[in-house]
CSV table of C-alpha atoms and ligand atoms in Angstrom, one decimal:
chain,number,residue,atom,x,y,z
A,1,MET,CA,203.5,40.2,89.4
A,2,ARG,CA,206.6,38.2,88.7
A,3,SER,CA,208.3,35.1,87.3
A,4,LEU,CA,211.1,33.2,87.9
A,5,ILE,CA,214.0,32.7,84.5
A,6,ASP,CA,217.0,33.4,86.4
A,7,ILE,CA,217.9,32.3,90.6
A,8,THR,CA,218.7,36.1,89.7
A,9,ASP,CA,216.3,37.8,89.7
A,10,PHE,CA,215.5,36.5,93.3
A,11,ASN,CA,217.5,38.0,96.3
A,12,LYS,CA,218.8,36.5,98.6
A,13,GLU,CA,216.3,37.7,101.7
A,14,GLU,CA,213.5,36.4,98.8
A,15,ILE,CA,215.9,32.9,98.3
A,16,ASP,CA,215.9,33.1,103.2
A,17,GLY,CA,211.9,33.5,102.4
A,18,LEU,CA,211.9,30.8,100.5
A,19,ILE,CA,213.7,27.8,102.6
A,20,SER,CA,212.0,29.4,106.0
A,21,THR,CA,208.3,28.4,103.6
A,22,ALA,CA,209.8,25.0,101.8
A,23,MET,CA,210.7,24.1,106.3
A,24,ASP,CA,207.4,25.1,107.7
A,25,ILE,CA,206.0,23.0,104.6
A,26,ILE,CA,208.1,20.5,105.6
A,27,ALA,CA,206.8,20.0,109.5
A,28,ASN,CA,203.6,21.4,108.6
A,29,PRO,CA,201.9,19.4,105.3
A,30,SER,CA,198.4,19.1,106.2
A,31,LYS,CA,198.5,23.8,106.5
A,32,TYR,CA,199.4,24.5,103.4
A,33,ALA,CA,197.2,20.8,101.7
A,34,GLU,CA,194.3,23.9,100.2
A,35,LYS,CA,196.6,26.9,100.1
A,36,CYS,CA,196.0,26.1,96.5
A,37,LYS,CA,192.7,24.9,95.9
A,38,GLY,CA,191.4,26.0,92.5
A,39,LYS,CA,194.0,27.3,91.2
A,40,LYS,CA,196.0,25.5,87.4
A,41,LEU,CA,199.5,25.2,87.2
A,42,ALA,CA,200.4,24.4,83.9
A,43,THR,CA,204.3,22.7,83.1
A,44,LEU,CA,204.6,23.4,79.6
A,45,PHE,CA,207.8,20.5,78.8
A,46,TYR,CA,209.8,21.2,75.5
A,47,GLU,CA,212.4,18.8,76.6
A,48,PRO,CA,212.7,15.1,78.4
A,49,SER,CA,211.9,15.2,82.3
A,50,THR,CA,211.3,13.3,85.4
A,51,ARG,CA,211.8,15.4,88.7
A,52,THR,CA,211.5,18.8,88.0
A,53,ARG,CA,208.1,18.3,85.7
A,54,LEU,CA,206.8,15.4,88.6
A,55,SER,CA,207.9,17.4,90.6
A,56,PHE,CA,206.2,20.5,90.0
A,57,GLU,CA,203.1,17.9,89.7
A,58,ALA,CA,203.6,16.7,93.0
A,59,ALA,CA,204.0,20.1,93.9
A,60,MET,CA,200.6,21.6,92.5
A,61,LEU,CA,199.3,18.6,93.8
A,62,GLU,CA,200.3,18.9,97.6
A,63,LEU,CA,199.1,22.8,97.3
A,64,GLY,CA,195.3,21.8,96.7
A,65,GLY,CA,196.1,22.4,93.1
A,66,SER,CA,195.6,21.1,89.5
A,67,VAL,CA,197.8,20.7,86.9
A,68,ILE,CA,197.6,20.3,82.9
A,69,GLY,CA,200.7,20.6,79.9
A,70,PHE,CA,202.2,18.7,78.3
A,71,SER,CA,205.5,16.4,78.2
A,72,GLU,CA,207.2,16.6,74.4
A,73,ALA,CA,206.5,19.0,72.3
A,74,ASN,CA,204.9,17.5,69.9
A,75,SER,CA,201.9,16.6,71.1
A,76,SER,CA,201.8,19.3,71.9
A,77,SER,CA,200.9,22.6,68.3
A,78,ALA,CA,204.8,23.1,68.3
A,79,ALA,CA,204.6,21.0,66.7
A,80,LYS,CA,202.5,22.4,64.0
A,81,GLY,CA,204.5,25.7,64.2
A,82,GLU,CA,203.5,27.6,66.7
A,83,SER,CA,205.9,29.8,69.1
A,84,ILE,CA,206.6,30.0,72.1
A,85,ALA,CA,205.1,33.8,72.4
A,86,ASP,CA,201.5,32.6,70.9
A,87,THR,CA,201.8,29.3,72.8
A,88,ALA,CA,203.0,31.9,76.9
A,89,LYS,CA,199.7,34.0,75.6
A,90,VAL,CA,197.0,31.2,75.2
A,91,ILE,CA,198.2,29.0,78.8
A,92,SER,CA,197.6,32.3,80.3
A,93,CYS,CA,193.7,31.7,79.2
A,94,TYR,CA,193.6,27.9,80.9
A,95,ALA,CA,196.3,28.7,83.6
A,96,ASP,CA,197.1,30.1,86.4
A,97,ILE,CA,201.2,29.6,86.5
A,98,ILE,CA,203.1,28.2,84.4
A,99,ALA,CA,205.8,25.8,84.5
A,100,MET,CA,208.7,25.7,81.6
A,101,ARG,CA,211.5,23.7,79.5
A,102,SER,CA,213.1,24.1,76.1
A,103,PRO,CA,216.0,23.1,74.6
A,104,LYS,CA,216.1,26.7,73.1
A,105,GLU,CA,218.1,29.1,75.4
A,106,GLY,CA,215.4,32.3,77.2
A,107,ALA,CA,212.9,30.7,75.7
A,108,PRO,CA,211.2,30.5,79.6
A,109,LEU,CA,212.1,34.5,79.2
A,110,VAL,CA,210.1,34.9,75.8
A,111,ALA,CA,207.0,33.0,77.7
A,112,GLY,CA,207.2,35.4,80.7
A,113,LEU,CA,207.3,38.2,78.7
A,114,ASN,CA,204.1,37.6,76.8
A,115,ALA,CA,202.0,35.2,79.4
A,116,GLU,CA,199.6,37.7,81.7
A,117,ILE,CA,201.4,34.7,84.3
A,118,PRO,CA,203.4,34.3,86.1
A,119,VAL,CA,206.7,31.8,84.3
A,120,ILE,CA,208.3,29.8,86.0
A,121,ASN,CA,211.5,27.9,84.1
A,122,ALA,CA,211.8,25.0,84.0
A,123,GLY,CA,215.4,24.9,82.7
A,124,ASP,CA,216.0,25.9,78.9
A,125,GLY,CA,218.9,23.9,77.2
A,126,GLY,CA,222.6,24.9,78.6
A,127,HIS,CA,221.5,28.0,79.9
A,128,CYS,CA,220.2,28.1,83.3
A,129,HIS,CA,217.7,26.0,86.0
A,130,PRO,CA,217.2,27.9,88.5
A,131,THR,CA,214.7,25.7,90.3
A,132,GLN,CA,217.7,22.4,90.7
A,133,THR,CA,219.3,25.4,92.3
A,134,LEU,CA,216.0,25.6,94.6
A,135,ALA,CA,216.4,22.2,95.7
A,136,ASP,CA,220.2,22.5,95.7
A,137,LEU,CA,219.7,25.0,98.2
A,138,LEU,CA,217.4,23.9,100.0
A,139,THR,CA,219.6,20.3,100.2
A,140,ILE,CA,223.2,21.9,101.5
A,141,TYR,CA,220.7,24.3,104.0
A,142,ARG,CA,219.5,21.2,106.0
A,143,GLU,CA,222.9,19.0,105.5
A,144,MET,CA,225.5,22.2,106.1
A,145,GLY,CA,223.6,23.8,107.9
A,146,ARG,CA,224.6,27.4,106.6
A,147,PHE,CA,226.0,28.1,103.2
A,148,ASP,CA,228.8,30.6,104.2
A,149,ASN,CA,232.2,29.8,104.5
A,150,LEU,CA,231.6,26.1,101.8
A,151,THR,CA,234.4,25.5,99.7
A,152,VAL,CA,232.3,23.5,97.0
A,153,GLY,CA,233.5,21.6,94.2
A,154,PHE,CA,232.1,21.4,90.3
A,155,CYS,CA,232.6,17.9,88.2
A,156,GLY,CA,231.4,17.6,84.7
A,157,ASP,CA,230.5,18.4,82.0
A,158,LEU,CA,230.2,23.0,83.7
A,159,LYS,CA,229.6,24.5,80.1
A,160,TYR,CA,226.3,22.7,79.2
A,161,GLY,CA,225.6,21.6,83.2
A,162,ARG,CA,222.7,24.5,83.2
A,163,THR,CA,222.7,24.2,87.1
A,164,VAL,CA,226.2,24.8,88.4
A,165,HIS,CA,225.6,28.2,86.0
A,166,SER,CA,221.4,28.9,88.1
A,167,LEU,CA,223.7,27.3,91.2
A,168,ILE,CA,226.6,29.0,91.0
A,169,GLY,CA,224.6,32.8,90.1
A,170,ALA,CA,223.2,31.5,94.2
A,171,LEU,CA,226.5,31.1,95.3
A,172,SER,CA,227.1,34.8,94.9
A,173,GLY,CA,225.1,35.8,97.8
A,174,TYR,CA,226.9,34.7,99.9
A,175,THR,CA,230.3,35.5,101.8
A,176,GLY,CA,233.3,33.2,102.2
A,177,ILE,CA,233.0,31.0,99.6
A,178,LYS,CA,235.2,28.9,97.2
A,179,ILE,CA,234.1,27.4,93.8
A,180,VAL,CA,236.7,24.5,92.2
A,181,LEU,CA,235.7,24.3,89.3
A,182,ILE,CA,236.4,20.4,88.0
A,183,SER,CA,236.0,19.2,84.2
A,184,PRO,CA,238.0,18.5,80.8
A,185,GLU,CA,239.4,21.1,78.4
A,186,GLU,CA,236.6,21.3,76.7
A,187,LEU,CA,234.3,21.7,79.5
A,188,LYS,CA,234.9,24.4,81.2
A,189,ILE,CA,232.5,26.4,82.3
A,190,PRO,CA,231.0,29.4,80.0
A,191,LYS,CA,232.7,33.1,79.4
A,192,TYR,CA,229.2,34.8,81.2
A,193,VAL,CA,229.1,32.5,84.4
A,194,ARG,CA,232.9,33.2,84.7
A,195,TYR,CA,232.9,37.2,84.0
A,196,ASN,CA,228.9,37.8,85.0
A,197,ILE,CA,229.5,36.3,87.9
A,198,LEU,CA,233.0,34.7,89.1
A,199,ASP,CA,234.1,38.0,88.3
A,200,LYS,CA,231.7,40.2,89.2
A,201,HIS,CA,231.4,38.8,92.3
A,202,ASN,CA,234.4,38.7,93.1
A,203,MET,CA,234.7,35.0,94.2
A,204,PRO,CA,237.8,32.8,95.2
A,205,TYR,CA,237.3,30.4,92.0
A,206,GLU,CA,240.8,27.7,91.6
A,207,GLU,CA,240.2,25.4,88.2
A,208,THR,CA,241.5,21.9,87.6
A,209,LYS,CA,241.1,18.6,85.9
A,210,SER,CA,242.2,16.1,89.3
A,211,LEU,CA,238.6,15.2,91.1
A,212,GLU,CA,241.2,13.5,93.3
A,213,ASP,CA,242.7,16.2,93.7
A,214,ALA,CA,241.0,18.9,94.5
A,215,LEU,CA,238.0,16.1,96.7
A,216,PRO,CA,240.2,16.8,99.8
A,217,LYS,CA,239.5,19.9,100.2
A,218,LEU,CA,235.8,20.2,99.8
A,219,ASP,CA,232.7,20.3,101.4
A,220,ILE,CA,229.7,20.1,98.6
A,221,LEU,CA,231.5,17.6,96.3
A,222,TYR,CA,228.7,18.8,92.9
A,223,MET,CA,229.3,16.2,90.5
A,224,THR,CA,226.8,16.5,86.4
A,225,ARG,CA,226.4,13.9,83.8
A,226,ILE,CA,228.4,14.5,80.7
A,227,GLN,CA,225.3,16.4,78.9
A,228,GLN,CA,225.2,13.8,75.4
A,229,GLU,CA,222.3,15.6,74.3
A,230,ARG,CA,223.7,18.7,73.9
A,231,PHE,CA,227.8,17.7,71.6
A,232,THR,CA,227.3,18.5,68.1
A,233,ASP,CA,230.1,16.1,67.7
A,234,LYS,CA,229.2,12.7,69.0
A,235,ALA,CA,232.2,11.6,68.2
A,236,GLU,CA,233.7,14.4,71.2
A,237,TYR,CA,230.6,12.8,72.9
A,238,GLU,CA,232.2,9.4,73.7
A,239,ARG,CA,235.6,10.2,74.0
A,240,LEU,CA,234.6,12.1,77.0
A,241,LYS,CA,231.4,10.2,78.7
A,242,ASP,CA,234.0,8.4,81.4
A,243,SER,CA,235.8,11.2,81.6
A,244,TYR,CA,234.3,11.3,85.9
A,245,ILE,CA,233.3,8.8,88.0
A,246,LEU,CA,233.5,9.0,91.8
A,247,THR,CA,233.7,6.3,94.0
A,248,ALA,CA,233.5,4.0,96.5
A,249,GLU,CA,237.3,4.2,97.0
A,250,LYS,CA,237.7,8.0,95.9
A,251,MET,CA,235.5,9.2,98.3
A,252,GLY,CA,237.4,7.4,101.3
A,253,LEU,CA,240.2,11.0,100.1
A,254,ALA,CA,237.5,13.3,101.0
A,255,LYS,CA,236.3,15.2,104.4
A,256,GLU,CA,233.8,13.2,106.8
A,257,LYS,CA,231.5,16.5,106.8
A,258,MET,CA,231.8,16.4,103.0
A,259,ALA,CA,228.1,16.1,100.4
A,260,VAL,CA,227.4,15.3,97.7
A,261,LEU,CA,225.1,16.8,95.9
A,262,HIS,CA,224.0,15.7,91.8
A,263,PRO,CA,221.1,16.6,89.9
A,264,LEU,CA,220.2,13.9,88.4
A,265,PRO,CA,219.9,11.7,86.2
A,266,ARG,CA,223.1,9.7,86.1
A,267,VAL,CA,224.2,7.9,83.5
A,268,ASN,CA,227.5,6.2,85.6
A,269,GLU,CA,229.6,8.9,87.4
A,270,ILE,CA,228.4,8.4,90.2
A,271,SER,CA,228.9,4.7,91.3
A,272,VAL,CA,225.8,3.0,93.5
A,273,LYS,CA,228.0,2.0,95.9
A,274,VAL,CA,228.0,5.4,96.3
A,275,ASP,CA,224.5,5.4,97.9
A,276,GLU,CA,225.1,3.9,100.7
A,277,ASP,CA,227.9,5.8,102.0
A,278,LYS,CA,226.0,9.0,104.4
A,279,ARG,CA,227.3,11.7,102.3
A,280,ALA,CA,225.3,11.1,99.3
A,281,CYS,CA,222.2,12.4,99.2
A,282,TYR,CA,221.2,13.2,95.6
A,283,PHE,CA,218.2,12.1,96.4
A,284,LYS,CA,217.2,13.7,99.4
A,285,GLN,CA,217.6,17.0,97.3
A,286,VAL,CA,215.3,15.2,94.8
A,287,LEU,CA,212.5,15.3,98.1
A,288,ASN,CA,213.9,19.5,98.6
A,289,GLY,CA,213.3,20.3,94.8
A,290,LYS,CA,209.4,19.5,95.9
A,291,TYR,CA,209.6,20.7,98.7
A,292,MET,CA,211.3,24.0,97.6
A,293,ARG,CA,208.8,24.4,94.0
A,294,MET,CA,206.2,24.4,96.7
A,295,ALA,CA,207.1,27.3,98.6
A,296,LEU,CA,207.5,29.1,94.7
A,297,ILE,CA,204.1,27.9,93.7
A,298,LEU,CA,203.5,30.0,96.6
A,299,LYS,CA,205.3,33.0,96.7
A,300,LEU,CA,204.4,33.7,92.4
A,301,LEU,CA,201.1,33.6,93.3
A,302,GLU,CA,201.2,34.7,96.2
A,303,GLU,CA,202.6,37.9,94.1
A,304,LYS,CA,200.4,37.9,91.3
A,305,ALA,CA,197.6,38.4,94.7
A,306,LEU,CA,199.2,41.7,94.5
A,307,ASP,CA,200.2,43.3,91.2
A,308,PRO,CA,197.8,41.0,88.5
A,309,VAL,CA,198.1,42.9,85.4
A,310,ASN,CA,202.9,43.9,85.3
A,311,ARG,CA,204.0,41.0,83.9
A,312,LEU,CA,207.5,39.7,83.3
A,313,SER,CA,209.0,43.2,81.7
A,314,PHE,CA,213.1,44.8,80.5
A,315,GLY,CA,212.2,47.5,83.3
A,316,ASP,CA,214.9,51.1,82.2
A,317,LEU,CA,217.4,48.1,81.7
A,318,PRO,CA,219.7,49.6,78.4
A,319,LEU,CA,219.4,47.6,75.5
A,320,ASP,CA,220.1,47.2,72.1
A,321,THR,CA,218.3,45.6,69.3
A,322,THR,CA,220.3,47.0,66.4
A,323,ASN,CA,224.1,46.1,66.9
A,324,PHE,CA,224.5,42.8,67.2
A,325,LYS,CA,223.4,39.5,66.1
A,326,CYS,CA,223.1,36.4,68.0
A,327,ASN,CA,224.6,33.2,66.5
A,328,ASN,CA,224.3,30.7,69.4
A,329,PRO,CA,222.2,27.8,66.7
A,330,LYS,CA,220.3,26.8,70.5
A,331,CYS,CA,219.1,31.3,71.7
A,332,ILE,CA,215.0,31.4,70.9
A,333,THR,CA,216.5,33.9,68.6
A,334,GLN,CA,216.7,31.5,66.1
A,335,VAL,CA,213.5,30.1,65.6
A,336,GLU,CA,211.3,32.6,67.4
A,337,GLN,CA,209.4,34.8,64.4
A,338,GLU,CA,210.1,38.7,64.5
A,339,LEU,CA,211.8,37.9,67.5
A,340,PRO,CA,214.5,41.1,67.8
A,341,HIS,CA,218.4,40.1,68.4
A,342,THR,CA,218.1,41.9,71.3
A,343,PHE,CA,221.5,42.6,74.2
A,344,LYS,CA,221.5,44.5,76.6
A,345,CYS,CA,225.7,46.1,78.6
A,346,VAL,CA,227.6,43.8,81.6
A,347,ASP,CA,230.4,46.0,80.9
A,348,GLU,CA,229.9,49.2,80.6
A,349,GLU,CA,233.5,50.4,80.5
A,350,LYS,CA,234.5,47.5,78.4
A,351,GLY,CA,231.7,47.9,76.3
A,352,ILE,CA,230.8,44.1,76.4
A,353,TYR,CA,226.9,42.8,75.5
A,354,ARG,CA,225.5,39.6,75.8
A,355,CYS,CA,222.5,38.4,74.5
A,356,VAL,CA,219.3,38.9,76.9
A,357,TYR,CA,217.5,35.5,75.9
A,358,CYS,CA,221.0,33.2,76.2
A,359,GLU,CA,223.5,35.8,77.9
A,360,LYS,CA,226.5,34.7,74.4
A,361,LYS,CA,228.5,37.6,73.6
A,362,SER,CA,227.5,37.6,69.3
A,363,THR,CA,231.1,36.0,69.2
A,364,ASP,CA,232.1,34.4,71.7
A,365,THR,CA,231.9,30.6,70.6
A,366,PHE,CA,229.2,27.4,72.1
B,401,CP,N1,217.4,17.5,88.2
B,401,CP,C1,217.0,17.4,86.0
B,401,CP,O1,216.6,18.5,86.6
B,401,CP,O2,216.3,16.3,86.3
B,401,CP,P1,214.4,16.2,84.8
B,401,CP,O3,216.1,15.9,84.1
B,401,CP,O4,214.8,14.7,84.9
B,401,CP,O5,213.8,17.1,85.6
């Protein structure tokens, strides 16, 4: 049985397979209308969502299945203190597959380790958001016709922007990718993305504060919202919230064939006037997300039918549960009862260990 917790759980061939399925769903929707008849998706959303939750629900309904779930923690027994591990065991008695969003980093991994059914990470804190990445990849494929040899600019909140972390992870599987990181100093990409993905895969990248300087070289511009809900210092949010605003005038600096992506929701970082530009792809991205989530549900349920027993585990990953403590206040280890602080070795030579749940080093700043 497979789950999708991190985009790197799937290799390039598997992602290509999901794209092929999604393209076939687009071409032949009636072929898929009863593929999940009798199956139930549970959407467990401990954090607000419009696109992800409703596209998962639409995806399951269009596959002929049905949906149960909750859309806020307070309407579930989480409000009474029920753990993620217990919730996952309980939902396994009612549903065939789970999509979970949580403000706690690593919560979907805890669910996957405890559920008897596949678990999909629908966004965990500022950590990752692999199914948004699937939407992003289908959009890149449909707009650009390729994944190789692209210069991709990420602009805005690269620190808390979980969709950025996951998309960079996915792009690490392709050749000729150049990354341009556009952010204020305070919102630069986290160290684990820098070291575990960019450096590990020798991905060329540059950092700049200037959107205007970066725009002319980009094939893809991935705009992001400054994530108000993740800031502990509200004054810092107020200072940074208007760091980047993409306007119709600035689009004049970009290539004729550049594609503008944004995971949405947007606040003010893309002027609504840009929506009229043929390079604005963010509403197409929303629709692509539904098709990719349909393909993902099909894949995970097919894999469960082939291997119904073995649930997610750490396998033979070398782990340390005695020497390190995770001090990330947003990590699931801070709230989940008796969950051992578990670290994985990511660099044997340098002796670097990171939390398996949130990927922070115990000494990292957040
Ligand atoms: N892109 C995205 O995750 O949107 P929602 O927060 O509305 O689900």
